[in-house]
Short mmCIF file of C-alpha atoms in Angstrom, two decimals:
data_model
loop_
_atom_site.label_atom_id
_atom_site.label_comp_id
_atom_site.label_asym_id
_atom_site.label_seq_id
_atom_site.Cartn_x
_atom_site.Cartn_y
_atom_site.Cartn_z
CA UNK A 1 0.00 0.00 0.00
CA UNK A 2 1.51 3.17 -0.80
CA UNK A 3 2.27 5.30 1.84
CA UNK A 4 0.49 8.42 2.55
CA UNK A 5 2.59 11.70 3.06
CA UNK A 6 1.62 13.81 6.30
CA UNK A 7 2.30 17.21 6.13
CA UNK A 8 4.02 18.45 9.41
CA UNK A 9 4.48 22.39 10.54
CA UNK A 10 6.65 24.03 13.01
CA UNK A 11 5.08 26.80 15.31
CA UNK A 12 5.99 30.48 14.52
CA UNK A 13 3.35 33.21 16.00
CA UNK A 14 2.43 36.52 14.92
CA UNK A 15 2.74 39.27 17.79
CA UNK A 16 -0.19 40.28 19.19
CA UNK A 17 -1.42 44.41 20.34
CA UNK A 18 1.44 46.13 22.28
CA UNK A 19 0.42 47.38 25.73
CA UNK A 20 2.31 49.72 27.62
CA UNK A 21 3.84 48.28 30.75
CA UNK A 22 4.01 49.90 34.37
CA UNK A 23 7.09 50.79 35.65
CA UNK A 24 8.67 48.49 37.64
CA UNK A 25 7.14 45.55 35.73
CA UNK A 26 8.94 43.16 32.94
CA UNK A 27 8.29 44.12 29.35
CA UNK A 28 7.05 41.12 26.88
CA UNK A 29 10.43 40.68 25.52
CA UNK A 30 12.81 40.31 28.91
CA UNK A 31 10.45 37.54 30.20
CA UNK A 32 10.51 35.74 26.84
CA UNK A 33 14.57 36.60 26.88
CA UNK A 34 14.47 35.02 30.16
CA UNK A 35 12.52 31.97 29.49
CA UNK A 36 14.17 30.81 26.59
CA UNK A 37 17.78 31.93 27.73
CA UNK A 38 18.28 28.57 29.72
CA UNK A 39 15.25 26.41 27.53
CA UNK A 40 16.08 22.67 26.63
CA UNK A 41 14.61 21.79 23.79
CA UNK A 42 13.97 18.37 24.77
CA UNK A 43 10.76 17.68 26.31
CA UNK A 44 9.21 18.63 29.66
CA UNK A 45 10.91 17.29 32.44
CA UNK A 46 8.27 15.53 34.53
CA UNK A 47 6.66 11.79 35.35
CA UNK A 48 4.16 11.37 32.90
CA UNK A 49 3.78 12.26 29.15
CA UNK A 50 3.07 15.49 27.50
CA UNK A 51 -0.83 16.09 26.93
CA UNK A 52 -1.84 17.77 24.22
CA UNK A 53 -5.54 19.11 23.77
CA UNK A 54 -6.79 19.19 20.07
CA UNK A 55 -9.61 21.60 18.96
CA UNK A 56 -10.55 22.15 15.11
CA UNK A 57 -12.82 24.57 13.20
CA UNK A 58 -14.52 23.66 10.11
CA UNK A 59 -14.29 26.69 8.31
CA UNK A 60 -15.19 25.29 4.85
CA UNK A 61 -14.77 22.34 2.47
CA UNK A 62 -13.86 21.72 -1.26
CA UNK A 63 -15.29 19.04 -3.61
CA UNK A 64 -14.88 15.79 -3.01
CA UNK A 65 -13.53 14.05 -6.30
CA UNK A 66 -13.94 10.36 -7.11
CA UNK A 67 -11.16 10.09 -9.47
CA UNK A 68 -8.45 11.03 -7.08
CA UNK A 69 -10.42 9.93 -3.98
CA UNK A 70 -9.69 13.27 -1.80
CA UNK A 71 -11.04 15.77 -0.90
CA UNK A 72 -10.18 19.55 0.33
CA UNK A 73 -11.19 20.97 3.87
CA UNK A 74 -10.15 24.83 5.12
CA UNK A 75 -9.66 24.18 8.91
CA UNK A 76 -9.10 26.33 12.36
CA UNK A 77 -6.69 23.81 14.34
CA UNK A 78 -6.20 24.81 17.92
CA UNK A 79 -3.50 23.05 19.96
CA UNK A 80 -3.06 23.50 24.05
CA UNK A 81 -0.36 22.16 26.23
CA UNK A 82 1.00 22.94 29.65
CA UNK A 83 5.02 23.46 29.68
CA UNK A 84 5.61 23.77 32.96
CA UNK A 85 9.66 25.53 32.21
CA UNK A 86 8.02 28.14 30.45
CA UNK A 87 6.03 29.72 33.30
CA UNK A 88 6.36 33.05 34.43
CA UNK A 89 4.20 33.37 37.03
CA UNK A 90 7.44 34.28 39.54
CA UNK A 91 8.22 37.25 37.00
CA UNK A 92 6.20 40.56 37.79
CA UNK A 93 4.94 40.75 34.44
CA UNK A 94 2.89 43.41 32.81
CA UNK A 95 0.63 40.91 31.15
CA UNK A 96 -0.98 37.60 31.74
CA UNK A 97 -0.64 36.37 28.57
CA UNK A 98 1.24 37.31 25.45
CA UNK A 99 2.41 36.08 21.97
CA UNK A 100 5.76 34.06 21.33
CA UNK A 101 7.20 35.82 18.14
CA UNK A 102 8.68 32.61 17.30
CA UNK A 103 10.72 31.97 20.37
CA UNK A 104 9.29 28.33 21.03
CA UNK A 105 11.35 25.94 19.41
CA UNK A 106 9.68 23.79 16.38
CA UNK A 107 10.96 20.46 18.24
CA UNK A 108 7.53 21.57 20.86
CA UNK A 109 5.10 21.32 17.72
CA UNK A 110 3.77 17.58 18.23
CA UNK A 111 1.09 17.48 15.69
CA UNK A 112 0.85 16.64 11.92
CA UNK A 113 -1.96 16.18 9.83
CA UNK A 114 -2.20 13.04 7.41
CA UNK A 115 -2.90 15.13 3.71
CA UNK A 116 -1.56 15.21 -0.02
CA UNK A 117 -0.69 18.59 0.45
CA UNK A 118 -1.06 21.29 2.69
CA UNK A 119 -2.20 23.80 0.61
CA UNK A 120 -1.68 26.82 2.40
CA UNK A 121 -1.58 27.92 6.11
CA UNK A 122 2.24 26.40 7.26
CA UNK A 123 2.77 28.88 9.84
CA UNK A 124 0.08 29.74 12.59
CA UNK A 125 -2.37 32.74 12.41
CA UNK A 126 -2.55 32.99 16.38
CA UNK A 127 -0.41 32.13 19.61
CA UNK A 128 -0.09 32.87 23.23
CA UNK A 129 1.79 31.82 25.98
CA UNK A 130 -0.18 32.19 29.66
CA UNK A 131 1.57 32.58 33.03
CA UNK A 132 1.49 29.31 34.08
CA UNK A 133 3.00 27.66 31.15
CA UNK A 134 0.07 26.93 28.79
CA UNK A 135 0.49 27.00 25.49
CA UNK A 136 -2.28 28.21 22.90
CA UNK A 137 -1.37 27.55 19.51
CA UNK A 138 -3.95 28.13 16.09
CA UNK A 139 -3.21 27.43 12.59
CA UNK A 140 -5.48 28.04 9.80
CA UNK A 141 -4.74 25.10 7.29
CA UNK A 142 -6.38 24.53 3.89
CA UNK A 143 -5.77 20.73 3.75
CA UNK A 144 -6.14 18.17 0.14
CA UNK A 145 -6.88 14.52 2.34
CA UNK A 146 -7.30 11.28 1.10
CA UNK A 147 -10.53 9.64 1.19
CA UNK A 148 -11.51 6.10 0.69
CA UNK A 149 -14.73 5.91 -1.93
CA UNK A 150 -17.08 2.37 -1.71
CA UNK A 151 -19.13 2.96 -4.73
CA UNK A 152 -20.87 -0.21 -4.67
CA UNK A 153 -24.34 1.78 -4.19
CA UNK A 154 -23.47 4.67 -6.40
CA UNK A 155 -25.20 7.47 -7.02
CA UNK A 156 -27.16 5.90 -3.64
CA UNK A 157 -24.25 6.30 -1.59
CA UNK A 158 -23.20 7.41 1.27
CA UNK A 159 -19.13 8.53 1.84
CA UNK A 160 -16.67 8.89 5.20
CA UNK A 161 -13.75 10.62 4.88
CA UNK A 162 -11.41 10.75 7.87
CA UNK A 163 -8.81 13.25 8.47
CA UNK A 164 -5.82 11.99 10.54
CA UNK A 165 -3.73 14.05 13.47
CA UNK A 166 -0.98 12.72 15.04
CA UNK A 167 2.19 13.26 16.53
CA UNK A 168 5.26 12.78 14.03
CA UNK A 169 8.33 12.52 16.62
CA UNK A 170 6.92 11.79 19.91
CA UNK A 171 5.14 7.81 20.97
CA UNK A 172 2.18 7.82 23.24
CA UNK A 173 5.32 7.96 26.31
CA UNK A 174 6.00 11.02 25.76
CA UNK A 175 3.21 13.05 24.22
CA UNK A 176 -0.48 11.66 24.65
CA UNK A 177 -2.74 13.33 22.10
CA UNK A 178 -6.62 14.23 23.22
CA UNK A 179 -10.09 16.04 21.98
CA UNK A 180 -11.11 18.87 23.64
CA UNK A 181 -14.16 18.78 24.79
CA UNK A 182 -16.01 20.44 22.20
CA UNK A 183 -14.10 19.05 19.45
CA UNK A 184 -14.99 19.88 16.32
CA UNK A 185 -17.49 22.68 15.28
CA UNK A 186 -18.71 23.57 12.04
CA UNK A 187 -18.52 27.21 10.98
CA UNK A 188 -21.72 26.90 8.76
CA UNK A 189 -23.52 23.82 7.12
CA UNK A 190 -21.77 22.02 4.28
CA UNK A 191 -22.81 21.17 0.99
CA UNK A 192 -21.02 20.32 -2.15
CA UNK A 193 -22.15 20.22 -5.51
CA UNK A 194 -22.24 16.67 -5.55
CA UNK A 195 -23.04 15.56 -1.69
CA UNK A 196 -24.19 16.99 1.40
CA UNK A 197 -22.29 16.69 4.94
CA UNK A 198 -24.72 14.30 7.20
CA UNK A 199 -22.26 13.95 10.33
CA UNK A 200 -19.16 13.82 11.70
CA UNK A 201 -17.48 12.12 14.29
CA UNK A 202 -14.26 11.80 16.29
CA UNK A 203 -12.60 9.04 17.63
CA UNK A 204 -8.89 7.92 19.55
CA UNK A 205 -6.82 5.35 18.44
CA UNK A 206 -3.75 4.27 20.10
CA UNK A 207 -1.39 2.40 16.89
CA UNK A 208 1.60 -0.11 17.04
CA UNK A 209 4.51 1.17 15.35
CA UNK A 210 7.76 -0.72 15.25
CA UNK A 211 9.13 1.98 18.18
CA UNK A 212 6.07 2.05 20.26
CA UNK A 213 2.65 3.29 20.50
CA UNK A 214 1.25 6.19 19.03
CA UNK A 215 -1.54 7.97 19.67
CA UNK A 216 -3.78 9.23 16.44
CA UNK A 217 -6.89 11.69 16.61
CA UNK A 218 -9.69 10.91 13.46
CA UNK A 219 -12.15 12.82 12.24
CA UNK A 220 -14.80 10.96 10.30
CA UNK A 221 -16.85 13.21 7.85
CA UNK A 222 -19.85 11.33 6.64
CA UNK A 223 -21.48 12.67 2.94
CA UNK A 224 -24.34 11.69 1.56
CA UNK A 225 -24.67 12.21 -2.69
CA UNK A 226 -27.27 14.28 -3.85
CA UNK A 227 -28.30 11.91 -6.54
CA UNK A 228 -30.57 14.32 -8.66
CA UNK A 229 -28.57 15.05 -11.24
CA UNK A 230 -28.23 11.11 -12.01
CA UNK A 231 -31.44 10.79 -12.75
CA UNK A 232 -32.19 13.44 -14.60
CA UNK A 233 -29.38 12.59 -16.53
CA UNK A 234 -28.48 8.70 -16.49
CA UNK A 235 -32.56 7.39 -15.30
CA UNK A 236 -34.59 8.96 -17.01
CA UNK A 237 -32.94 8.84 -20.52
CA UNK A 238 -32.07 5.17 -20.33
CA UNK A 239 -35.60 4.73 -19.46
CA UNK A 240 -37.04 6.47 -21.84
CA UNK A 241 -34.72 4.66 -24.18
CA UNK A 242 -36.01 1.63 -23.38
CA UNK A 243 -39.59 2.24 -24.20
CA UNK A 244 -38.16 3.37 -27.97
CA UNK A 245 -37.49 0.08 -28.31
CA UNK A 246 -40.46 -1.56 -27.33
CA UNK A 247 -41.92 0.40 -30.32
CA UNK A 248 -40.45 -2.51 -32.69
CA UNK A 249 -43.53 -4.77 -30.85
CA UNK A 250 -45.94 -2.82 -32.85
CA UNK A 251 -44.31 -2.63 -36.22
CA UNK A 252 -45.15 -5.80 -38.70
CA UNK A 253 -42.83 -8.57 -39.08
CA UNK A 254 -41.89 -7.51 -42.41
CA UNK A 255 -40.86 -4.35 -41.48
CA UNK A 256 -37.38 -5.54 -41.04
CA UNK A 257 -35.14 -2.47 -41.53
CA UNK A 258 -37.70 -0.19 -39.52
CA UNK A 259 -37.03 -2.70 -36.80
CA UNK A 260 -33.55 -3.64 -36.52
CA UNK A 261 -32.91 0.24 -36.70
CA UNK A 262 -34.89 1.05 -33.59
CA UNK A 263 -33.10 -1.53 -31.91
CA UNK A 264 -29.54 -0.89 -33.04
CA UNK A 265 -29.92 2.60 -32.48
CA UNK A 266 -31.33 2.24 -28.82
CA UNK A 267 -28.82 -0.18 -27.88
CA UNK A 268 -25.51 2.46 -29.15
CA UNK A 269 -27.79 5.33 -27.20
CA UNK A 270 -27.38 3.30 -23.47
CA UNK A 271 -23.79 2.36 -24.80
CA UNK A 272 -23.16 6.04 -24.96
CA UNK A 273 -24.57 7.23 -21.83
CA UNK A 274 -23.27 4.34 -19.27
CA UNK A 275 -19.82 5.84 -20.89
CA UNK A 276 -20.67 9.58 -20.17
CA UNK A 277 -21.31 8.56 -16.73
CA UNK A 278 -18.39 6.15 -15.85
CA UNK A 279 -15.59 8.96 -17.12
CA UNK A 280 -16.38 10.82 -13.84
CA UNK A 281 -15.99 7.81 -11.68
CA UNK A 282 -12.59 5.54 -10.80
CA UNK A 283 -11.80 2.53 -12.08
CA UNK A 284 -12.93 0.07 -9.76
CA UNK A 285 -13.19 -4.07 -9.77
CA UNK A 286 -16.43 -4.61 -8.31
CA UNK A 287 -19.93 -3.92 -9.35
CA UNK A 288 -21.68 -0.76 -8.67
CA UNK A 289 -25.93 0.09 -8.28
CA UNK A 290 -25.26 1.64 -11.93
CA UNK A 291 -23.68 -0.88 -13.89
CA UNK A 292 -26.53 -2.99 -12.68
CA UNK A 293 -29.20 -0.93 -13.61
CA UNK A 294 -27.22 0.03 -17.29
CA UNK A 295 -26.81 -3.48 -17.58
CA UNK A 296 -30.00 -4.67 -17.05
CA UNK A 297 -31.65 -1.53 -19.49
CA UNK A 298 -29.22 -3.25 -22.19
CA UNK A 299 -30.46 -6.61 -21.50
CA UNK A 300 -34.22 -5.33 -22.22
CA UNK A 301 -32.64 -3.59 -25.52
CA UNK A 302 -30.88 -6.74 -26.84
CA UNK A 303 -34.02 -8.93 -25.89
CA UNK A 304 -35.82 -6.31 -28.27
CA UNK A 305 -33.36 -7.77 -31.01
CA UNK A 306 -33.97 -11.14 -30.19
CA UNK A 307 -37.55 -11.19 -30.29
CA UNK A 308 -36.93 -9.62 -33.85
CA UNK A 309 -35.01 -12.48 -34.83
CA UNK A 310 -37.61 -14.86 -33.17
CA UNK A 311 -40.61 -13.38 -34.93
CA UNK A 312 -38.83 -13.44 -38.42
CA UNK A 313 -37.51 -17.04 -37.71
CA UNK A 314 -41.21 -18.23 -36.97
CA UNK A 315 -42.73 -15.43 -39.98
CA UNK A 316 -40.40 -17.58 -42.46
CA UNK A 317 -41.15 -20.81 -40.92
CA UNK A 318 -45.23 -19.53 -42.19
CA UNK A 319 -44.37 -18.78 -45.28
CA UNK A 320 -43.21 -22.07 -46.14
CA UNK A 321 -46.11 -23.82 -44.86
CA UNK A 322 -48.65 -21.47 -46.80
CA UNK A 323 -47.13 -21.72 -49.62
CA UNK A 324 -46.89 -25.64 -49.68
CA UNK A 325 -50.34 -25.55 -48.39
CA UNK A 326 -51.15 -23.50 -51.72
CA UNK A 327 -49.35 -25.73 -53.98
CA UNK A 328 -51.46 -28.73 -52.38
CA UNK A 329 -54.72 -27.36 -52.75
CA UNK A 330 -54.93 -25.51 -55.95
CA UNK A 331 -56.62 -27.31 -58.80
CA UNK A 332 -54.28 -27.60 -61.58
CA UNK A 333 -55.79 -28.37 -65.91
CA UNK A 334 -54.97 -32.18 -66.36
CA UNK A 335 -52.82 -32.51 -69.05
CA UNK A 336 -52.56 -35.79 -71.74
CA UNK A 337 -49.98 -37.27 -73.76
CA UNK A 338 -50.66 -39.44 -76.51
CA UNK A 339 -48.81 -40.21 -79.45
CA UNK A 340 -50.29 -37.18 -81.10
CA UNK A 341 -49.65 -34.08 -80.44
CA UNK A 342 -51.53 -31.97 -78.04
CA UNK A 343 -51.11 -28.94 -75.98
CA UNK A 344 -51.84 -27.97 -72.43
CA UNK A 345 -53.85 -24.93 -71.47
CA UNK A 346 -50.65 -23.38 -70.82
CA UNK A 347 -49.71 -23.28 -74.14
CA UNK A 348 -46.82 -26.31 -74.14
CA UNK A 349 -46.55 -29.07 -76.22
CA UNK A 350 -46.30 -32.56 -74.72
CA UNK A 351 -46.25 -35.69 -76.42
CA UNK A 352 -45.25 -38.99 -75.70
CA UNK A 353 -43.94 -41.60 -78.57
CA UNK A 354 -44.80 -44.85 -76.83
CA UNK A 355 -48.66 -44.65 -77.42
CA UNK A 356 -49.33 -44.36 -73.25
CA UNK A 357 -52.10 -41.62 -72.53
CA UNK A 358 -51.73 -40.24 -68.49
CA UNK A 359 -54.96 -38.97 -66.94
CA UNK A 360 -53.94 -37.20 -64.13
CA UNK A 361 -56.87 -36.51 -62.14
CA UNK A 362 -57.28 -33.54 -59.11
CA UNK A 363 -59.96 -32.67 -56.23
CA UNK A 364 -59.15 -30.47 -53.94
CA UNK A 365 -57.34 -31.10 -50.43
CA UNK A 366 -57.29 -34.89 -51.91
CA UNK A 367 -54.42 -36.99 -53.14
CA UNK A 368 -54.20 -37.31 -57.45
CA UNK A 369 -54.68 -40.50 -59.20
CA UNK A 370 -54.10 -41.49 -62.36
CA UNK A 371 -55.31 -44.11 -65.34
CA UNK A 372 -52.55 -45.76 -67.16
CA UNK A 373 -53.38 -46.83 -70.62
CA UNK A 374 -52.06 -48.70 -73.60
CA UNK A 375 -52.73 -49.50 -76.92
CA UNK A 376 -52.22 -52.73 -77.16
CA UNK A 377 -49.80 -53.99 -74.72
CA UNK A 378 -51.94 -54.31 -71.40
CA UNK A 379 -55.06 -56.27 -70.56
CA UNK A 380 -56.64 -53.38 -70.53
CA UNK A 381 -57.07 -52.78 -74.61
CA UNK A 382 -57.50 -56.46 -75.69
CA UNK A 383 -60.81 -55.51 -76.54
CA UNK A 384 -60.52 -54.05 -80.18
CA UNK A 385 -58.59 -50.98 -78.92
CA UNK A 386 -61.50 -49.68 -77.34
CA UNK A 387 -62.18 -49.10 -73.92
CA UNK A 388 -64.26 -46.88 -71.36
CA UNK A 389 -62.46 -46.13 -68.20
CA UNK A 390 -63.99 -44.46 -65.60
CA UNK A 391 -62.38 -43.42 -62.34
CA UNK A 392 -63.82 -41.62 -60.03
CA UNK A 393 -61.33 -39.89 -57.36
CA UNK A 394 -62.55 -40.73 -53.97
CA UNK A 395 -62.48 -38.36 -51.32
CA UNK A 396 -64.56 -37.43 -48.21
CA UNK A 397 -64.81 -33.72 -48.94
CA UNK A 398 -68.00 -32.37 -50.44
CA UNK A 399 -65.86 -30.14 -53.66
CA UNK A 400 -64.22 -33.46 -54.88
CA UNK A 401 -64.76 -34.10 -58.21
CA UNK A 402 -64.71 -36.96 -61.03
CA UNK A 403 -63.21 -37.22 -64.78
CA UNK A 404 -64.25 -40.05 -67.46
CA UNK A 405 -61.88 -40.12 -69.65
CA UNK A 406 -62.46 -42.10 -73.64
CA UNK A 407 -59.84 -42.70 -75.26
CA UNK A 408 -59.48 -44.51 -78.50
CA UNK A 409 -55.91 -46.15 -79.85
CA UNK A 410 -56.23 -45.36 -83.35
CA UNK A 411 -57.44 -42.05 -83.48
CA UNK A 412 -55.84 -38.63 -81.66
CA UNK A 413 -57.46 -37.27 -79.25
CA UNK A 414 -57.94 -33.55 -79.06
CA UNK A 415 -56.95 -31.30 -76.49
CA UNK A 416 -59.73 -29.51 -75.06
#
């Protein structure tokens, strides 16, 4: 896991108002002269660790951005200690109270906060040092953090960011990090373009580091998206998309063009948007609440062009069935060969050599029969070449109908 940089400052002060001593007492700068004229800059001397009080102000807050997955916060962070060595309470001192000027070492400063960058704010806009020791450092900081996304319910979602403190050269042994007791207060309400701030919380945690214990102050910011833009611009369109192509269901099955046009072009439309929408977000593994829902609008789309392929499968599949059903019930001119020639109703000669005269014979919805005769060479014209043949086509509906056919060896038979 790549490490996470953590912006550290050292504590300078700006002077405060000049007030015009009594006579007799110490001026601001003799007492600091004599403070710092014998100051260690190793820690307190004493039995127990360091405590440092932590205050912050929540002046205002950036965007949050998904693609880099930080976010920026402009914050009022108050530290308080007690030093014990830097008391002056002995000293007849004109004030109670008064800023440092950048006497107090930077090696004092305990507390970093866990950022990208520290945008501005490195040295502190306020600082005072109280007869008995206490220290009362601000800082205005305007802070880039990292923040941790879970987009697995996006645009639904809800998002906690936490902003780090802790101390960067001390353990928990020597300086013990705490929340004051108001904490954290907001300056006004915050809202983002893209989420609102529901809550915040902070919490203590005392970490295992390879030389000790270390104590680390969190502040968790919890957002909630406003998710109105989404569906004005990812819901509604890929609903409305959908129901384009549900006109194909009312279009005829032979209007093939018409309908593989509404589908194709629906389909590229969602294509399109899901990829509008997914530039603004990171590239993450798992699934999201939007890829299921833009999946699930392209699954209705390419059912669309299945059922097209469906209904022109089965439209063929009826074709073919009408038109052999046409072919077996229409009532087709018999035709007859003989040895003479003769022509069909439709105009063509046919004519067989051999003497044999067909008699094909048709109802309709029955099955055709036919009378095979010779002249001369089957029982059938023994009798002086002549015969009478009648067949009657059997069939059990009422339309059938019967042909008698005479035919004579000798002569030729006209066509009728």
């Amino acid at each position: 896991m790549k490490a996470v940089p953590k912006i550290s400052f050292a504590i300078y002060f700006v002077s405060s108002k000049r007030v015009k001593c009594p006579p007799g007492t110490m001026t601001e700068g003799q007492i600091l002269n004599a403070l710092f004229s014998n100051y260690t800059k190793m820690l307190p001397e004493g039995d127990s660790a360091v405590e440092v009080q932590i205050e912050m102000h929540v002046q205002d807050m950036g965007s949050l951005n998904e693609i880099t997955s930080d976010f920026e916060i402009d914050i009022l962070f108050t530290q308080l200690w007690r030093d014990e060595s830097l008391s002056f309470a002995h000293m007849l001192a004109c004030k109670r109270y008064f800023s440092l000027r950048g006497f107090l070492p930077p090696t004092v400063s305990t507390v970093s906060i866990t950022a990208h960058r520290l945008l501005h704010g490195e040295t502190p806009c306020s600082d005072q040092l109280h007869v008995n020791g206490t220290l009362w450092i601000n800082h205005r900081l305007s802070v880039k953090s990292p923040c941790n996304l879970d987009l697995r319910q996006f645009p639904f979602d809800v998002q906690s960011c936490i902003l780090i403190l802790e101390s960067y050269s001390h353990n928990a042994e020597e300086v013990q990090l705490r929340w004051m007791e108001e904490a954290v207060t907001l300056m006004k309400p915050i809202q983002l373009p893209d989420f609102d701030m529901v809550h915040f919380e902070t919490k203590k945690e005392n970490l295992l580091y390879p030389n000790g214990y270390w104590d680390q102050l969190q502040v968790v910011f919890t957002f909630k998206r406003r998710y109105g833009f989404y569906i004005i611009q990812a819901y509604v369109p890929t609903y409305l998309t959908i129901i384009v192509s549900w006109v194909s269901f009312c279009m005829e099955p032979k209007a093939l063009p018409a309908r593989t046009t509404v589908g194709i072009s629906s389909l590229l439309a969602l294509t399109f948007q899901f990829g509008n929408i997914l530039k603004n977000l990171p590239r993450v593994s798992y699934v999201k609440a939007m890829d299921v829902w833009m999946l699930g609008c392209i699954s209705f789309v390419f059912g669309t062009m299945v059922e097209l392929a469906f209904v022109c499968y089965i439209s063929r599949c009826q074709n073919s069935v009408r038109s052999a059903e046409r072919r077996k019930d229409r009532v087709r001119t018999s035709q007859v060969w003989t040895n003479g020639s003769c022509r069909s109703r439709a105009g063509q000669n046919n004519s067989n050599g051999n003497g044999v005269l067909f008699i094909y014979l048709f109802a309709e919805n029955s099955t055709h029969e036919m009378v095979y005769l010779s002249n001369g060479h089957s029982k059938l014209g023994e009798k002086n070449h002549e015969e009478k043949i009648e067949r009657i086509s059997t069939n059990k509906n009422k339309h059938s109908r019967h042909t008698v056919v005479k035919s004579e060896s000798p002569k030729k038979e006209k066509c009728k």
